[in-house]
């Protein structure tokens, strides 16, 4: 008997029972409208728009593409966007503190994000909770490595992350309910249900809800999270589809760390804190809200031409009362050098509008794909701060607890800290020329304009660029039906927020990116492989300089030097899919090196080598049981700073390490499934961040989750 696999996008839950093979999917019931079928593998047959907008499959896209499918998210119990990035090929995540994360690919920070292919803006490092947002409302996550300026508005050499929403794409009613419990008293309940509300099935709805609360391996920390999502699909006519929806995520962390752990004692020696050590106070909190209102209209003029128009309103907000501890710790009495209580209330609202037309044009006896479109967005960022009424010293950090730092009180009169407006407009077009059955050529470009004005904590910004042209060229050639070589080129042009030591904004990143590779498919496309070579050269790469206190006071800011002639080059290998029935695998290895114009190593704070493996297996004759596991390897990474006591150079370094994960799932029936996941199974002690503001942060110890899912 073939067992149906439960589908779910957020830890240990499953959405629907789906056919277990592509052949079954092809014969699925006719009333499943555009239903995305989980076929038990980690590959995706669907076309994606993340890189070119032409609606190409992964193998047709002339760049490195990784898809974290619903099946993969279910198997690994991935809950947040940060979890997904940690396990995607060729990308890394660095924890800044309990809320913020920074993502990197090929050594460079990822700043391009999309939802259903529409570019969106996040706050710096996800300060409003964007990077820890729950993925239960998303169908899958697409990561296109390399520059994607054609669609995302600016060329950047790292990657673009596209979050693909769940939609109301089925007529018959169904869904799931689930519950899970994990270490540190973390429990979670989830539900996903949808179906048609009219007899004809032309109006369909879907809703997702999740609630979670729990503690952490870090002292004092507790968190509550609520996720709610609703969407409706309406077949206005046979050729017109209207989609609309709203998502709301609310996080309420108590006693979150703002920053990390101090590295030095007052005599210049280094610290070695327990993994549970906190740098927070029991009165602190960091509430975040992430909301997205969207509407999309798709109309097929014929079987050759279509129009898509989108509206998105994105709101990310935070309300905080925090404590920042920094400096050295006294060997005599345990006091920490600096303590800074802080309160703010801020939000970022982005309204974006875009439209895209795509179709087929005949020429030279063949059809060729064409897409052109436009996007306009306005983002308003505002933050009000409230001064502390008292500044108690950070006493006895050696024996720090929740009462170690009394509540300082804050002014009820706020001061405007951030007031910035960012406006972007872009016009783009691309064509894929099917020159022969084997040879395809892609060409396109984008005219982009930016304008940013305002002030951020005493630093004024007023810059922009009009009609910057970002070209894109790609080519693919089928050596055989199974093996395809490709090449692509694009320009890099990315305004950046990094400041020099005079607190002036650095000039935009400027450069070029090249990639060549081989994409292959085996076993009737069930197993896919990619080998990619890349080279990026750019100017004005931000390289850490000194700490500078803003004119208006407050915390010191990291400043940067604009590096010249930075070259990053390397390769990536990825193997994904189902080599034999019952066996899923995702294996990726990436490696790069980066030097400046003088041949000096740069971007050393990013690991040069990454290996990520995860696999599951169903035993023949006992398909109810699935077991799996994986390993993530990172090579050493370091940054060079100084010892604040001796003044000598100090190297903040994380040596190479491996994290092992395990899973098992048992289908009690076709409706009920039980699952267990263990993360960091060997309980490896490692740093999830080092050197940022001369601090470090430990990664999570061994963790487990037990869950039960009932689908109907």
XYZ file of C-alpha atoms in Angstrom:
712
model
C 0.000 0.000 0.000
C 1.279 3.475 -0.839
C 1.170 5.739 2.140
C 0.168 9.342 1.657
C 2.499 11.955 3.046
C 1.225 14.808 5.175
C 2.026 18.319 3.985
C 2.927 21.161 6.270
C 4.971 24.340 6.313
C 6.106 24.884 9.876
C 7.395 22.496 12.474
C 5.967 19.018 12.717
C 2.611 19.558 11.052
C 1.084 18.411 7.816
C -1.529 19.974 5.634
C -3.036 17.428 3.342
C -2.732 13.814 2.328
C -1.340 13.824 -1.209
C -0.432 11.253 -3.864
C 3.005 9.727 -3.428
C 4.220 9.697 -7.017
C 4.224 11.949 -10.045
C 2.083 9.442 -11.928
C -0.584 9.564 -9.243
C -0.395 13.366 -9.212
C -1.152 13.431 -12.927
C -4.346 11.474 -12.375
C -5.484 13.357 -9.273
C -9.084 14.434 -9.045
C -10.064 17.060 -11.587
C -11.564 19.321 -8.946
C -8.135 20.064 -7.438
C -7.545 23.520 -8.918
C -3.831 24.336 -9.372
C -3.186 22.198 -6.321
C 0.465 21.898 -5.368
C 1.133 18.223 -4.719
C 3.712 16.975 -2.278
C 5.197 14.027 -4.113
C 7.530 12.907 -1.363
C 10.706 14.460 -2.741
C 12.797 17.547 -2.213
C 12.595 18.681 -5.853
C 10.041 21.025 -7.392
C 8.511 20.495 -10.839
C 6.786 23.903 -10.768
C 8.076 26.952 -12.578
C 9.502 29.821 -10.529
C 9.813 33.569 -11.169
C 12.440 34.457 -8.572
C 15.368 35.038 -10.954
C 14.017 36.080 -14.357
C 10.217 36.408 -14.169
C 9.904 34.140 -17.209
C 8.363 31.270 -15.287
C 11.223 28.789 -15.659
C 11.843 25.531 -13.830
C 14.907 25.119 -11.647
C 16.739 23.381 -14.498
C 15.778 26.143 -16.951
C 17.085 28.941 -14.714
C 20.720 29.888 -15.480
C 21.638 30.352 -11.821
C 22.023 28.213 -8.713
C 18.578 27.572 -7.224
C 17.649 25.693 -4.045
C 14.062 24.933 -3.058
C 13.102 24.117 0.519
C 9.899 22.205 -0.193
C 6.985 21.457 2.106
C 8.256 17.899 2.496
C 11.701 19.108 3.585
C 10.248 21.581 6.083
C 8.036 18.863 7.527
C 10.847 16.327 7.816
C 13.288 18.698 9.522
C 10.718 20.472 11.690
C 11.768 23.871 10.352
C 9.750 26.560 12.110
C 11.208 29.961 11.229
C 12.774 31.637 8.219
C 16.078 31.462 10.085
C 15.671 27.672 10.397
C 15.189 27.415 6.640
C 18.281 29.501 5.884
C 20.364 27.407 8.289
C 19.572 24.323 6.210
C 19.600 25.731 2.668
C 22.577 25.032 0.416
C 25.258 27.720 0.194
C 23.762 30.176 2.692
C 24.442 30.942 6.345
C 22.704 32.621 9.255
C 24.408 34.682 11.972
C 22.512 35.348 15.210
C 22.896 38.929 16.371
C 20.761 38.374 19.476
C 17.463 36.742 20.460
C 15.477 38.500 17.709
C 17.830 39.643 14.938
C 19.676 37.534 12.371
C 21.770 38.286 9.309
C 21.831 35.961 6.286
C 24.750 35.498 3.868
C 25.534 33.766 0.585
C 28.915 33.547 -1.165
C 30.292 35.741 1.614
C 27.900 38.670 1.157
C 24.830 39.685 3.159
C 21.457 38.817 1.647
C 19.263 41.903 1.326
C 16.836 40.820 -1.396
C 13.601 39.233 -0.170
C 10.344 38.511 -1.956
C 6.872 37.179 -1.188
C 5.285 35.418 -4.153
C 7.935 37.066 -6.329
C 7.211 40.635 -5.129
C 10.221 42.431 -3.519
C 9.760 43.416 0.114
C 11.749 45.491 2.597
C 12.918 44.378 6.040
C 14.240 46.384 8.953
C 17.980 46.219 9.663
C 18.907 42.593 10.555
C 15.213 41.892 11.082
C 14.833 44.057 14.166
C 11.044 43.768 13.903
C 11.196 39.963 13.945
C 11.274 39.349 10.177
C 14.055 36.742 10.253
C 12.353 34.665 12.960
C 8.905 34.854 11.360
C 7.027 31.562 11.211
C 6.965 29.649 7.907
C 3.658 27.858 8.508
C 1.917 30.287 6.134
C 4.290 29.516 3.252
C 4.156 26.695 0.717
C 7.910 26.657 0.138
C 11.012 28.850 0.181
C 13.107 29.496 -2.937
C 16.733 30.620 -2.714
C 18.397 31.885 -5.902
C 22.110 32.430 -5.305
C 23.930 35.153 -7.168
C 22.698 38.569 -8.274
C 18.984 38.895 -9.095
C 18.704 42.590 -9.872
C 16.399 41.976 -12.838
C 13.402 41.510 -10.529
C 14.509 42.504 -7.045
C 15.355 46.108 -7.846
C 19.112 46.061 -7.315
C 21.860 43.739 -8.370
C 23.597 42.117 -5.408
C 26.000 39.148 -5.468
C 24.600 37.145 -2.550
C 21.132 35.694 -3.148
C 17.411 36.364 -3.230
C 14.956 34.593 -0.904
C 11.383 34.157 -2.150
C 8.644 33.104 0.290
C 5.794 31.409 -1.585
C 2.475 31.723 0.233
C -0.103 29.027 0.740
C -3.189 29.683 -1.373
C -6.775 28.468 -1.457
C -6.143 26.108 -4.342
C -8.479 23.188 -3.561
C -12.231 22.684 -3.774
C -12.762 19.836 -1.349
C -12.524 20.751 2.331
C -9.581 19.403 4.262
C -6.686 20.290 6.478
C -4.854 19.323 9.612
C -4.617 19.925 13.343
C -1.389 19.314 15.222
C 0.344 19.714 18.548
C 3.980 19.433 19.584
C 6.125 19.614 22.708
C 9.852 20.216 22.946
C 12.729 20.915 25.252
C 12.591 24.002 27.479
C 8.823 23.591 27.865
C 8.149 24.707 24.316
C 4.744 23.700 23.006
C 2.962 24.519 19.809
C -0.499 24.020 18.296
C -1.315 24.526 14.633
C -4.179 24.171 12.187
C -4.641 24.623 8.439
C -8.031 24.230 6.764
C -9.530 25.235 3.433
C -11.984 24.456 0.675
C -14.720 25.865 -1.565
C -17.527 28.022 -0.184
C -19.640 27.939 -3.359
C -21.203 24.919 -5.032
C -19.305 25.516 -8.249
C -16.020 25.851 -6.384
C -15.178 29.222 -7.910
C -14.702 30.787 -4.458
C -12.256 29.042 -2.138
C -10.814 30.004 1.239
C -7.946 28.866 3.418
C -6.875 29.697 6.947
C -3.765 28.930 8.986
C -3.326 29.527 12.702
C -0.508 28.701 15.093
C 0.193 29.455 18.730
C 3.478 28.782 20.480
C 5.048 29.513 23.829
C 8.102 28.294 25.666
C 11.419 29.020 27.300
C 14.994 28.758 26.041
C 18.450 27.437 26.853
C 19.253 31.047 27.802
C 18.320 32.115 31.330
C 15.201 34.250 31.868
C 14.090 34.152 28.228
C 10.472 33.236 27.431
C 8.459 33.749 24.269
C 4.892 33.704 22.985
C 4.017 33.695 19.302
C 0.715 33.928 17.453
C 0.341 33.375 13.704
C -2.891 33.927 11.771
C -3.356 33.844 8.015
C -6.411 33.912 5.781
C -6.717 33.963 2.013
C -9.396 33.664 -0.650
C -9.166 32.635 -4.316
C -11.948 33.668 -6.657
C -12.356 32.466 -10.233
C -13.960 35.665 -11.515
C -14.159 34.097 -14.979
C -12.604 31.055 -16.576
C -9.614 33.223 -17.429
C -9.411 35.542 -14.412
C -8.210 34.623 -10.911
C -8.409 37.033 -7.983
C -6.439 36.324 -4.828
C -6.465 38.323 -1.605
C -5.398 37.725 1.947
C -3.907 38.951 5.188
C -1.271 37.544 7.531
C -0.515 38.562 11.097
C 2.367 37.380 13.266
C 2.924 38.565 16.796
C 6.002 37.729 18.905
C 6.324 38.585 22.597
C 9.799 37.661 23.883
C 10.388 38.380 27.577
C 13.938 39.025 28.840
C 15.482 38.888 25.346
C 19.183 39.602 24.907
C 19.950 42.788 22.996
C 23.469 42.000 21.926
C 25.501 39.071 23.225
C 28.093 38.057 25.838
C 31.189 40.119 26.774
C 34.497 38.658 25.576
C 37.030 40.283 27.942
C 37.713 40.607 31.648
C 39.132 43.863 32.970
C 42.645 42.355 33.107
C 42.551 41.565 29.372
C 41.931 37.826 29.704
C 38.999 36.234 27.875
C 35.730 35.018 29.364
C 34.161 31.572 29.095
C 30.513 31.854 30.087
C 27.984 29.038 30.353
C 25.714 28.550 27.351
C 22.776 29.564 29.524
C 24.299 32.954 30.423
C 22.087 35.943 29.649
C 22.892 39.601 29.054
C 19.326 40.698 29.737
C 17.086 41.733 32.613
C 13.806 40.202 33.740
C 11.821 43.396 33.019
C 12.870 43.654 29.370
C 10.764 42.713 26.347
C 10.941 42.906 22.533
C 7.455 42.719 21.017
C 7.281 42.393 17.237
C 4.446 42.493 14.705
C 4.599 41.387 11.069
C 1.562 42.010 8.863
C 1.001 41.606 5.143
C -2.133 42.615 3.239
C -2.089 41.519 -0.379
C -4.222 41.286 -3.493
C -3.347 39.711 -6.824
C -5.192 39.580 -10.132
C -4.189 37.205 -12.905
C -5.870 37.268 -16.322
C -5.148 34.965 -19.249
C -5.845 36.787 -22.489
C -5.324 33.488 -24.294
C -3.236 30.389 -23.884
C -0.265 32.533 -24.957
C -0.507 35.815 -23.016
C -1.293 36.689 -19.400
C -1.268 39.639 -17.014
C -0.542 39.660 -13.278
C -1.029 42.718 -11.052
C -0.181 42.796 -7.337
C -0.635 45.061 -4.357
C 1.215 44.460 -1.084
C 1.139 46.348 2.171
C 3.845 45.185 4.547
C 4.011 46.388 8.149
C 6.831 45.400 10.494
C 6.824 46.940 13.957
C 8.543 46.588 17.296
C 7.990 47.891 20.822
C 10.891 47.337 23.217
C 12.291 47.898 26.665
C 15.810 46.518 26.555
C 19.119 46.403 28.365
C 22.463 46.493 26.551
C 25.539 45.304 28.445
C 28.997 45.835 27.007
C 32.652 46.396 27.802
C 34.799 44.362 30.162
C 33.868 42.438 33.303
C 35.756 43.164 36.514
C 37.756 40.271 37.950
C 37.499 41.931 41.384
C 33.741 42.313 41.835
C 32.140 40.927 38.655
C 30.721 44.277 37.534
C 30.324 44.889 33.806
C 31.750 48.108 32.407
C 28.749 49.587 30.541
C 24.995 49.222 30.876
C 22.488 51.024 28.687
C 18.701 50.732 29.167
C 16.678 51.545 26.055
C 13.042 51.838 25.004
C 11.568 52.412 21.559
C 8.425 52.158 19.471
C 8.964 51.813 15.745
C 7.434 50.580 12.549
C 8.183 50.181 8.872
C 5.333 50.341 6.349
C 5.893 49.495 2.706
C 3.263 49.838 0.007
C 4.190 48.260 -3.307
C 2.437 47.951 -6.648
C 3.592 45.867 -9.570
C 2.309 44.498 -12.845
C 3.758 41.929 -15.206
C 2.823 40.778 -18.686
C 4.251 37.588 -20.125
C 3.605 35.593 -23.235
C 4.878 33.903 -26.369
C 6.065 35.602 -29.533
C 6.602 33.672 -32.782
C 9.808 34.182 -34.785
C 11.869 32.033 -37.134
C 9.397 29.183 -36.823
C 9.592 28.987 -33.031
C 7.876 30.463 -29.985
C 9.932 32.628 -27.616
C 9.018 33.711 -24.080
C 8.742 37.399 -23.231
C 8.097 39.182 -19.953
C 7.989 42.856 -19.050
C 6.772 44.664 -15.990
C 7.016 47.554 -13.560
C 7.164 47.980 -9.796
C 6.817 50.964 -7.496
C 7.202 50.901 -3.728
C 7.375 53.410 -0.904
C 8.698 52.495 2.522
C 8.324 54.754 5.570
C 10.444 53.946 8.623
C 9.810 55.643 11.969
C 11.210 54.971 15.434
C 10.568 56.919 18.627
C 12.911 56.416 21.594
C 12.265 57.066 25.291
C 15.134 58.002 27.611
C 15.852 56.029 30.766
C 15.128 57.839 34.053
C 17.975 56.116 35.903
C 21.174 54.328 34.853
C 21.984 51.695 37.471
C 25.412 50.080 37.092
C 25.752 46.541 35.802
C 26.704 44.940 39.087
C 27.975 41.407 39.663
C 27.665 40.052 36.134
C 29.462 36.891 37.304
C 26.285 35.942 39.209
C 23.788 37.727 37.007
C 20.075 37.011 37.526
C 16.741 38.598 36.805
C 16.951 41.056 39.689
C 20.564 42.097 39.048
C 19.500 45.197 37.147
C 16.473 47.040 38.596
C 13.878 48.557 36.303
C 15.215 52.018 35.392
C 11.935 53.604 34.325
C 11.552 55.515 31.069
C 10.340 58.934 30.041
C 6.792 59.200 28.752
C 7.928 61.808 26.212
C 9.519 60.327 23.141
C 12.275 61.534 20.840
C 12.165 60.819 17.129
C 15.162 58.602 16.401
C 14.373 57.408 12.870
C 12.324 59.148 10.195
C 13.216 57.835 6.743
C 11.430 57.431 3.433
C 12.654 55.037 0.758
C 11.089 55.098 -2.707
C 11.930 52.653 -5.500
C 10.710 52.379 -9.074
C 11.738 49.848 -11.667
C 10.906 48.819 -15.209
C 12.177 45.502 -16.524
C 11.943 43.135 -19.427
C 13.403 39.802 -20.446
C 13.138 37.385 -23.343
C 14.091 33.750 -23.742
C 15.013 32.940 -27.309
C 14.524 29.274 -28.157
C 17.144 29.308 -30.890
C 17.154 25.511 -31.260
C 15.717 22.616 -29.303
C 18.983 22.504 -27.367
C 20.088 26.154 -27.165
C 18.253 28.894 -25.208
C 19.405 32.482 -24.790
C 18.007 34.814 -22.110
C 18.500 38.560 -22.197
C 16.972 41.345 -20.196
C 17.493 44.442 -18.155
C 16.013 46.742 -15.579
C 15.914 50.502 -15.174
C 15.894 51.229 -11.452
C 15.554 54.417 -9.450
C 16.045 54.882 -5.692
C 15.561 57.770 -3.330
C 16.188 57.711 0.409
C 15.727 60.731 2.638
C 15.547 61.233 6.365
C 17.458 60.821 9.579
C 18.486 57.775 11.610
C 19.807 58.375 15.126
C 21.517 61.615 14.208
C 22.791 60.500 10.804
C 21.151 62.241 7.845
C 20.560 60.394 4.583
C 19.757 62.044 1.287
C 20.834 60.042 -1.709
C 19.449 58.322 -4.732
C 20.060 57.185 -8.282
C 17.829 57.493 -11.328
C 17.456 55.058 -14.203
C 20.392 52.817 -13.337
C 20.489 50.064 -15.934
C 21.060 46.522 -14.643
C 21.609 44.029 -17.478
C 21.011 40.283 -17.294
C 22.254 37.692 -19.782
C 21.921 33.918 -19.583
C 22.413 30.969 -21.894
C 21.590 27.248 -21.637
C 22.614 24.379 -23.874
C 21.450 20.763 -23.643
C 24.450 18.501 -24.130
C 22.058 15.557 -23.792
C 18.432 15.383 -22.618
C 19.784 14.825 -19.074
C 22.660 17.344 -18.982
C 22.413 21.103 -19.472
C 25.245 23.646 -19.304
C 24.491 27.271 -18.519
C 26.102 30.668 -18.058
C 24.827 33.995 -16.733
C 26.032 37.555 -16.191
C 24.572 40.532 -14.418
C 25.650 43.860 -13.015
C 25.867 44.660 -9.310
C 24.572 47.999 -8.083
C 23.278 48.163 -4.515
C 22.856 51.244 -2.300
C 24.006 50.409 1.219
C 23.412 51.782 4.696
C 26.954 51.238 6.043
C 28.708 54.394 7.309
C 32.331 55.535 7.249
C 34.083 56.928 10.329
C 32.662 60.378 9.539
C 29.188 58.795 9.604
C 28.712 59.369 5.900
C 27.000 56.697 3.849
C 29.290 54.542 1.730
C 28.897 54.696 -2.036
C 26.742 51.923 -3.553
C 28.217 48.507 -4.226
C 29.266 48.379 -7.861
C 30.532 45.429 -9.852
C 29.822 42.413 -12.027
C 28.827 38.802 -11.354
C 29.455 35.749 -13.538
C 28.290 32.151 -13.179
C 28.661 28.982 -15.251
C 27.415 25.533 -14.416
C 25.992 22.155 -15.269
C 22.479 21.007 -14.347
C 21.594 17.335 -14.705
C 18.582 15.115 -14.071
C 18.349 11.383 -13.474
C 15.636 8.774 -12.952
C 12.985 10.657 -14.918
C 13.873 13.955 -13.185
C 13.447 12.431 -9.709
C 17.081 13.278 -8.856
C 18.623 16.594 -9.877
C 22.196 17.846 -9.584
C 23.898 21.207 -10.055
C 27.560 22.170 -10.347
C 28.174 25.932 -10.399
C 31.289 28.105 -10.679
C 30.948 31.788 -9.803
C 33.082 34.912 -9.774
C 32.134 38.338 -8.463
C 34.157 41.541 -8.598
C 32.926 44.670 -6.881
C 33.955 47.955 -5.334
C 32.829 49.683 -2.136
C 32.447 46.471 -0.123
C 31.975 47.509 3.523
C 34.970 46.384 5.608
C 34.867 46.937 9.386
C 36.754 50.026 10.614
C 36.342 51.641 14.054
C 33.508 52.276 16.517
C 32.120 55.843 16.501
C 29.633 57.451 18.905
C 26.910 59.427 17.044
C 26.849 63.233 17.535
C 23.671 62.978 19.608
C 25.159 60.350 21.892
C 23.929 56.801 22.461
C 25.566 53.502 21.656
C 28.762 53.489 19.564
C 28.240 52.471 15.934
C 30.406 50.216 13.847
C 31.879 52.139 10.896
C 33.310 50.784 7.662
C 35.863 51.364 4.927
C 34.776 51.028 1.283
C 37.028 48.289 -0.069
C 38.213 48.345 -3.668
C 38.548 45.492 -6.120
C 37.014 42.800 -3.926
C 36.840 39.474 -5.776
C 34.834 36.498 -4.529
C 35.018 33.229 -6.439
C 34.132 29.644 -5.740
C 31.916 26.706 -6.584
C 28.789 24.912 -5.383
C 27.560 21.337 -5.781
C 24.000 20.255 -5.032
C 22.259 16.870 -5.230
C 18.528 16.834 -4.502
C 15.667 14.413 -4.976
C 14.714 10.759 -4.810
C 17.335 8.365 -6.277
C 15.169 5.348 -5.444
C 11.627 4.919 -4.180
C 11.409 5.802 -0.494
C 14.760 7.615 -0.282
C 14.897 11.446 -0.203
C 18.172 13.315 -0.135
C 19.443 16.890 -0.134
C 23.218 17.301 -0.264
C 25.073 20.512 -0.956
C 28.670 21.678 -0.729
C 29.833 25.256 -1.315
C 33.235 26.909 -1.160
C 34.533 30.397 -1.905
C 37.525 32.654 -1.398
C 37.526 36.449 -1.267
C 40.406 38.897 -1.646
C 40.821 42.625 -2.103
C 42.819 44.346 -4.838
C 46.049 43.785 -2.853
C 45.479 40.060 -2.463
C 44.463 40.254 1.199
C 41.748 37.962 2.511
C 38.452 39.755 3.165
C 35.029 38.686 4.451
C 36.828 36.317 6.821
C 33.891 36.368 9.237
C 32.037 34.050 6.839
C 32.935 30.340 6.619
C 34.696 29.495 3.370
C 33.264 25.975 3.216
C 29.760 24.668 3.899
C 28.371 21.158 3.638
C 24.694 20.466 4.264
C 23.156 17.013 4.170
C 19.715 15.739 5.070
C 18.104 12.473 4.053
C 15.091 10.304 4.904
C 14.192 6.707 4.114
C 11.042 4.543 4.055
C 11.708 0.843 4.536
C 10.235 -1.338 1.732
C 7.205 -3.177 3.029
C 6.966 -0.883 6.064
C 6.254 2.515 4.530
C 4.533 3.735 7.683
C 7.965 4.347 9.231
C 10.269 7.120 8.026
C 13.687 7.694 9.549
C 16.190 10.358 8.660
C 19.056 12.544 9.680
C 21.571 15.043 8.515
C 24.751 16.966 9.201
C 25.675 20.618 8.645
C 29.378 21.479 8.470
C 30.910 24.968 8.635
C 34.598 25.729 8.290
C 36.302 28.223 10.575
C 35.478 31.923 10.383
C 37.069 34.871 12.134
C 37.250 38.634 12.419
C 40.195 40.700 13.625
C 39.601 43.261 16.336
C 41.467 44.510 19.383
C 41.713 43.705 23.054
C 40.221 46.787 24.770
C 42.554 46.387 27.768
C 45.930 45.656 26.174
C 45.211 47.416 22.882
C 46.707 44.489 21.014
C 45.104 42.717 18.072
C 42.624 39.977 18.905
C 41.175 37.350 16.599
C 37.544 36.462 17.244
C 37.270 32.963 15.779
C 34.837 30.071 15.537
C 36.583 26.859 14.569
C 34.992 24.423 12.153
C 32.165 22.287 13.521
C 29.414 19.830 12.559
C 25.809 19.795 13.788
C 23.910 16.496 13.534
C 20.115 16.151 13.355
C 17.834 13.098 13.553
C 14.160 12.422 12.825
C 11.601 9.614 12.823
C 7.945 9.582 11.777
C 5.340 6.846 12.155
C 1.979 6.858 10.404
C -0.431 5.295 12.877
C -3.056 5.591 10.141
C -3.500 7.603 6.973
C -4.881 10.408 9.168
C -2.643 10.309 12.264
C 1.128 10.702 12.275
C 3.644 10.892 15.113
C 7.057 12.484 14.654
C 10.231 13.069 16.667
C 13.089 15.431 15.807
C 16.442 15.928 17.527
C 18.626 18.914 16.648
C 22.307 19.204 17.544
C 22.079 15.557 18.537
C 25.733 15.414 19.683
C 25.235 18.509 21.848
C 28.062 20.426 20.168
C 29.108 23.673 21.868
C 29.673 26.357 19.248
C 29.276 30.073 18.630
C 26.440 31.317 16.459
C 28.145 34.741 16.299
C 31.562 36.093 17.260
C 33.222 39.490 17.142
C 30.163 41.686 16.604
C 30.756 44.600 18.989
C 33.484 42.436 20.652
C 30.921 39.910 21.876
C 29.943 36.317 21.200
C 26.820 34.183 21.325
C 26.374 30.442 21.784
C 24.322 28.341 19.430
C 21.505 26.165 20.702
C 22.376 22.960 22.629
C 20.706 19.615 21.930
C 16.993 20.078 21.386
C 14.078 17.717 20.737
C 10.480 18.018 19.539
C 7.675 15.435 19.685
C 4.569 16.051 17.609
C 1.274 14.558 16.518
C -0.671 15.553 13.424
C -4.196 14.613 12.441
C -5.301 15.340 8.885
C -8.857 15.297 7.609
